[in-house]
Amino acid sequence: MKLTLLQLHNLSDNELNMAHAIEKINSAAEKSDIVVLPEMFSCPYKNSAFPLFAQEDGGTNWKRLSECARKNQIYIVAGSMPELEITREDCRHVERIFNTCYVFDRSGNQIAKHRKVHLFDCDYKNGVHFHESDTLSSGNEITLFDTEFGRIGVMICFDIRFPEFSRLYADSGASLVICPAAFNQTSGPKYWNLMFRTRAVDNQIFFAGCSPSFDEKASYKAYGHSIVANPFGEVLGELDEKEGELNVEIDLGEIAGFRAQSPIVKSLKRDLYKKIADKCVMELSVEK
């Protein structure tokens, strides 16, 4: 499978961002089966921008990406965009905004949609403060889609920090998890490479992270360093902080071979873990 991660510079204009993304997808299409965009590639990564840039399912951005996938006959994992959902509850309209990744197949059909489950709320001592929950609502599902290469999962950024969540993807048959993400200049140097390699090793599957490029002028400065790691925790490719394109060929059929050499998944003692966890919960309940 030919996987391409597009690490794009982000502007304060939806149309410019979309035009740039489409241009880069078209350029990469001939050498790609799957093209991946970064988290929040269509808008600035800040709470005040999410409501302004949000579009409903089937909106203009959705249609352009669908058509781009159809025209190029590739899969597109469309990073993420602010998704507007309008529902009617108790005789009133309720608007929610999600951090959403759409996935399109070679015919331009939407075959998956992931809403970021774990919202990023941080208060670092160096002054970096960001609370997605001030604006965004969280999803409540893992997201999988099937291809001729195998089953692939999608998560978004902070989702990768939770090992239990990643294990659900592996247990559901994913051989690769694609994670559009925007770690910052504080969390990136400490955790980015470590997280993707660790999740790949823990679950014995491939992990790929696609980030926006670093922008000194942005209010939220992304780390960049888009990456692909294999089940041994080896880095198959990684960019620097600048805008760029990462092309990696992987064979999801190699998963069985990795697991045969080091049977981590096969050796899991799920019943024991559950028994211990239930005991701990019971003991805590008694203490209270």
C-alpha positions as a printed NumPy array, in Angstrom:
array([[  0.   ,   0.   ,   0.   ],
       [  1.345,   3.418,  -0.947],
       [  0.574,   5.859,   1.859],
       [  1.129,   9.608,   1.529],
       [  0.98 ,  12.048,   4.443],
       [  0.641,  15.713,   3.469],
       [  2.097,  18.057,   6.081],
       [  0.517,  21.372,   5.116],
       [  0.922,  24.979,   6.123],
       [ -2.305,  26.358,   7.549],
       [ -3.77 ,  29.769,   6.659],
       [ -6.648,  31.825,   8.057],
       [ -8.747,  31.298,   4.931],
       [-10.83 ,  28.192,   4.226],
       [-10.757,  28.638,   0.46 ],
       [ -6.977,  29.015,   0.349],
       [ -6.488,  26.017,   2.621],
       [ -8.843,  23.869,   0.558],
       [ -7.29 ,  24.91 ,  -2.75 ],
       [ -3.821,  24.154,  -1.374],
       [ -4.904,  20.749,  -0.037],
       [ -6.573,  19.781,  -3.324],
       [ -3.487,  20.858,  -5.268],
       [ -1.227,  18.732,  -3.077],
       [ -3.574,  15.726,  -3.248],
       [ -3.689,  15.936,  -7.049],
       [  0.092,  16.098,  -7.165],
       [  0.502,  13.065,  -4.885],
       [ -2.278,  10.947,  -6.398],
       [ -0.252,   9.075,  -9.039],
       [  2.093,   7.639,  -6.411],
       [ -0.517,   7.023,  -3.706],
       [ -3.289,   4.644,  -2.728],
       [ -4.217,   6.634,   0.378],
       [ -3.564,  10.335,   0.945],
       [ -3.847,  11.785,   4.456],
       [ -4.367,  15.429,   5.469],
       [ -3.518,  17.027,   8.851],
       [ -5.793,  17.804,  11.779],
       [ -7.851,  21.   ,  11.257],
       [ -6.193,  21.584,   7.883],
       [ -8.991,  23.875,   6.663],
       [ -8.851,  26.469,   9.449],
       [ -6.612,  27.992,  12.13 ],
       [ -6.233,  25.743,  15.154],
       [ -7.964,  27.939,  17.724],
       [-11.337,  27.857,  19.444],
       [-12.533,  31.141,  18.003],
       [-12.071,  29.791,  14.459],
       [-13.958,  26.513,  14.849],
       [-17.504,  27.988,  14.82 ],
       [-16.621,  30.343,  11.951],
       [-15.199,  27.591,   9.729],
       [-17.592,  24.769,  10.679],
       [-19.625,  23.118,   7.916],
       [-22.345,  20.501,   8.028],
       [-22.023,  17.007,   6.563],
       [-22.079,  17.251,   2.775],
       [-20.914,  20.873,   2.809],
       [-18.652,  22.55 ,   0.267],
       [-15.408,  21.146,   1.705],
       [-16.908,  17.658,   1.889],
       [-18.016,  17.806,  -1.755],
       [-14.641,  19.008,  -3.005],
       [-12.775,  16.247,  -1.192],
       [-15.241,  13.613,  -2.37 ],
       [-14.794,  14.756,  -5.958],
       [-11.014,  14.827,  -5.562],
       [-11.007,  11.206,  -4.359],
       [-13.278,  10.163,  -7.234],
       [-11.273,  11.999,  -9.875],
       [ -7.937,  10.598,  -8.694],
       [ -9.353,   7.153,  -7.764],
       [ -7.636,   7.186,  -4.371],
       [ -8.655,   6.978,  -0.744],
       [ -8.559,  10.275,   1.128],
       [ -8.348,  10.412,   4.907],
       [ -9.314,  14.058,   5.147],
       [ -7.4  ,  15.112,   8.241],
       [-10.02 ,  16.887,  10.261],
       [-12.345,  19.866,   9.939],
       [-14.834,  21.524,  12.285],
       [-18.163,  19.799,  11.647],
       [-21.417,  21.602,  12.463],
       [-24.316,  19.452,  13.625],
       [-27.729,  21.042,  14.073],
       [-30.35 ,  19.027,  15.939],
       [-33.749,  19.779,  17.389],
       [-34.145,  19.079,  21.092],
       [-37.023,  20.147,  23.354],
       [-38.517,  22.372,  20.639],
       [-35.258,  24.259,  20.09 ],
       [-32.333,  24.086,  17.709],
       [-29.082,  22.838,  19.234],
       [-25.777,  23.399,  17.477],
       [-22.701,  21.281,  18.222],
       [-19.269,  21.403,  16.653],
       [-17.075,  18.313,  16.342],
       [-13.457,  17.813,  15.322],
       [-14.212,  15.439,  12.446],
       [-12.273,  13.329,   9.957],
       [-14.053,  12.144,   6.803],
       [-12.775,   9.183,   4.797],
       [-13.565,   8.819,   1.078],
       [-13.011,   5.76 ,  -1.111],
       [-11.753,   5.606,  -4.687],
       [-15.257,   6.401,  -5.989],
       [-15.647,   9.449,  -3.779],
       [-18.055,   7.771,  -1.373],
       [-17.77 ,   8.592,   2.321],
       [-16.945,   5.278,   3.987],
       [-16.102,   6.516,   7.493],
       [-16.358,   9.527,   9.769],
       [-14.437,   9.923,  13.02 ],
       [-15.337,  12.508,  15.624],
       [-12.457,  13.165,  18.01 ],
       [-13.284,  11.37 ,  21.247],
       [-10.7  ,  12.79 ,  23.661],
       [-10.723,  16.581,  23.567],
       [ -7.422,  18.33 ,  24.231],
       [ -7.584,  20.48 ,  27.36 ],
       [ -4.129,  21.509,  28.578],
       [ -2.518,  24.083,  30.85 ],
       [  1.244,  23.834,  30.507],
       [  3.51 ,  25.746,  32.864],
       [  5.234,  27.463,  29.937],
       [  2.037,  29.342,  29.112],
       [  0.451,  27.041,  26.52 ],
       [ -3.257,  26.869,  27.342],
       [ -5.797,  25.228,  25.088],
       [ -9.231,  23.872,  25.94 ],
       [-11.011,  22.266,  23.004],
       [-13.98 ,  21.5  ,  25.234],
       [-14.76 ,  25.223,  25.38 ],
       [-15.99 ,  24.95 ,  21.8  ],
       [-16.077,  21.343,  20.652],
       [-18.194,  18.328,  21.541],
       [-16.632,  14.877,  21.75 ],
       [-17.363,  11.784,  19.701],
       [-18.056,   8.396,  21.259],
       [-16.965,   5.742,  18.74 ],
       [-13.896,   4.088,  17.295],
       [-13.754,   4.404,  13.516],
       [-12.752,   1.678,  11.052],
       [-12.93 ,   1.202,   7.295],
       [-12.069,  -1.725,   5.048],
       [ -9.892,  -1.586,   1.934],
       [ -8.374,  -4.083,  -0.455],
       [ -5.223,  -3.84 ,   1.695],
       [ -6.867,  -4.56 ,   5.04 ],
       [ -8.789,  -2.852,   7.828],
       [ -7.715,   0.658,   8.801],
       [ -8.633,   2.749,  11.827],
       [ -8.866,   6.517,  12.24 ],
       [ -8.366,   8.546,  15.401],
       [ -7.523,  12.218,  15.948],
       [ -4.592,  13.682,  17.895],
       [ -5.227,  13.398,  21.659],
       [ -7.013,  10.072,  21.077],
       [ -3.596,   8.432,  20.713],
       [ -2.611,   9.301,  24.288],
       [ -4.987,   6.654,  25.669],
       [ -3.695,   3.072,  25.355],
       [ -7.111,   1.55 ,  26.067],
       [ -8.535,   3.373,  23.065],
       [ -5.8  ,   2.153,  20.722],
       [ -6.277,  -1.421,  21.947],
       [ -9.923,  -1.273,  20.824],
       [ -8.734,  -0.636,  17.262],
       [ -6.339,  -3.582,  17.313],
       [ -9.007,  -5.819,  18.866],
       [-11.383,  -4.778,  16.071],
       [ -8.972,  -5.955,  13.389],
       [ -7.198,  -2.747,  12.371],
       [ -3.751,  -3.328,  10.859],
       [ -3.036,   0.397,  10.514],
       [ -4.292,   3.383,  12.483],
       [ -4.1  ,   6.796,  10.827],
       [ -4.053,   9.728,  13.223],
       [ -4.282,  13.309,  11.931],
       [ -2.798,  15.294,  14.806],
       [ -1.454,  18.686,  15.844],
       [  0.884,  18.24 ,  18.796],
       [  2.396,  21.571,  19.841],
       [  5.943,  22.735,  20.492],
       [  5.708,  21.595,  24.116],
       [  4.094,  18.167,  23.732],
       [  5.62 ,  17.366,  20.346],
       [  9.31 ,  17.077,  21.289],
       [  8.416,  15.052,  24.389],
       [  5.691,  12.708,  23.188],
       [  5.125,  12.681,  19.398],
       [  7.66 ,  10.118,  18.248],
       [  7.269,   8.165,  21.495],
       [  3.472,   7.898,  21.238],
       [  3.36 ,   6.602,  17.666],
       [  6.15 ,   4.087,  18.197],
       [  4.694,   2.913,  21.511],
       [  1.148,   2.446,  20.233],
       [  2.517,   0.516,  17.243],
       [  4.543,  -1.787,  19.515],
       [  1.79 ,  -2.254,  22.127],
       [ -0.749,  -3.342,  19.528],
       [  1.602,  -4.805,  16.893],
       [  0.099,  -2.744,  14.095],
       [  1.217,   0.199,  11.95 ],
       [  0.579,   3.762,  13.162],
       [  0.719,   6.941,  11.059],
       [  0.494,  10.538,  12.259],
       [ -0.133,  13.498,   9.934],
       [  0.514,  16.972,  11.355],
       [  0.245,  20.541,  10.107],
       [  3.61 ,  22.189,   9.522],
       [  5.163,  24.574,  12.046],
       [  4.194,  28.239,  11.71 ],
       [  5.997,  30.747,  13.917],
       [  3.228,  33.327,  13.377],
       [  0.348,  31.037,  14.363],
       [ -1.304,  31.308,  17.778],
       [ -1.04 ,  27.499,  18.039],
       [  2.337,  26.324,  16.821],
       [  2.156,  22.749,  15.522],
       [  5.134,  20.425,  15.886],
       [  5.062,  18.878,  12.417],
       [  7.176,  15.699,  12.081],
       [  4.513,  13.555,  10.362],
       [  5.479,   9.937,  10.97 ],
       [  4.842,   6.267,  10.148],
       [  5.913,   3.491,  12.564],
       [  5.765,  -0.283,  12.115],
       [  4.799,  -2.983,  14.691],
       [  8.42 ,  -3.21 ,  15.912],
       [  8.396,   0.498,  16.713],
       [ 10.703,   1.276,  13.828],
       [ 10.174,   4.628,  12.106],
       [  9.57 ,   4.019,   8.406],
       [  9.538,   7.725,   7.622],
       [  9.384,  11.072,   9.4  ],
       [  9.377,  14.689,   8.203],
       [ 10.851,  17.726,   9.919],
       [  8.767,  20.745,  10.963],
       [  8.393,  22.296,   7.484],
       [  5.654,  21.684,   4.925],
       [  6.298,  18.461,   3.068],
       [  5.12 ,  15.118,   1.755],
       [  5.892,  11.755,   3.324],
       [  5.591,   8.692,   1.069],
       [  5.807,   5.254,   2.659],
       [  5.054,   1.801,   1.243],
       [  3.727,  -0.67 ,   3.795],
       [  2.373,  -4.201,   3.609],
       [ -0.398,  -4.811,   6.13 ],
       [  0.002,  -8.519,   5.44 ],
       [  3.234,  -8.407,   7.446],
       [  1.285,  -8.067,  10.702],
       [  1.044, -11.835,  11.157],
       [  4.804, -12.171,  10.79 ],
       [  5.477,  -9.473,  13.381],
       [  3.106, -11.139,  15.832],
       [  4.598, -14.586,  15.253],
       [  8.073, -13.356,  16.176],
       [  6.89 , -11.621,  19.345],
       [  3.445, -12.869,  20.418],
       [  2.396,  -9.887,  22.536],
       [ -1.219,  -9.757,  21.408],
       [ -1.551, -13.537,  21.613],
       [ -0.207, -13.488,  25.172],
       [ -2.707, -10.944,  26.53 ],
       [ -4.51 , -12.196,  29.658],
       [ -7.745, -10.281,  29.269],
       [ -9.744, -12.307,  31.806],
       [ -7.081, -11.733,  34.448],
       [ -6.91 ,  -7.993,  33.735],
       [-10.687,  -7.729,  34.037],
       [-10.704,  -9.71 ,  37.277],
       [ -8.044,  -7.468,  38.814],
       [ -9.774,  -4.294,  37.585],
       [-13.133,  -5.408,  38.996],
       [-11.465,  -6.189,  42.335],
       [ -9.849,  -2.758,  42.461],
       [-13.152,  -1.039,  41.709],
       [-14.877,  -3.042,  44.435],
       [-12.171,  -2.205,  46.983],
       [-12.344,   1.484,  46.15 ],
       [-16.104,   1.419,  46.509],
       [-15.798,  -0.134,  49.971],
       [-13.242,   2.461,  51.034],
       [-15.573,   5.282,  50.066]])
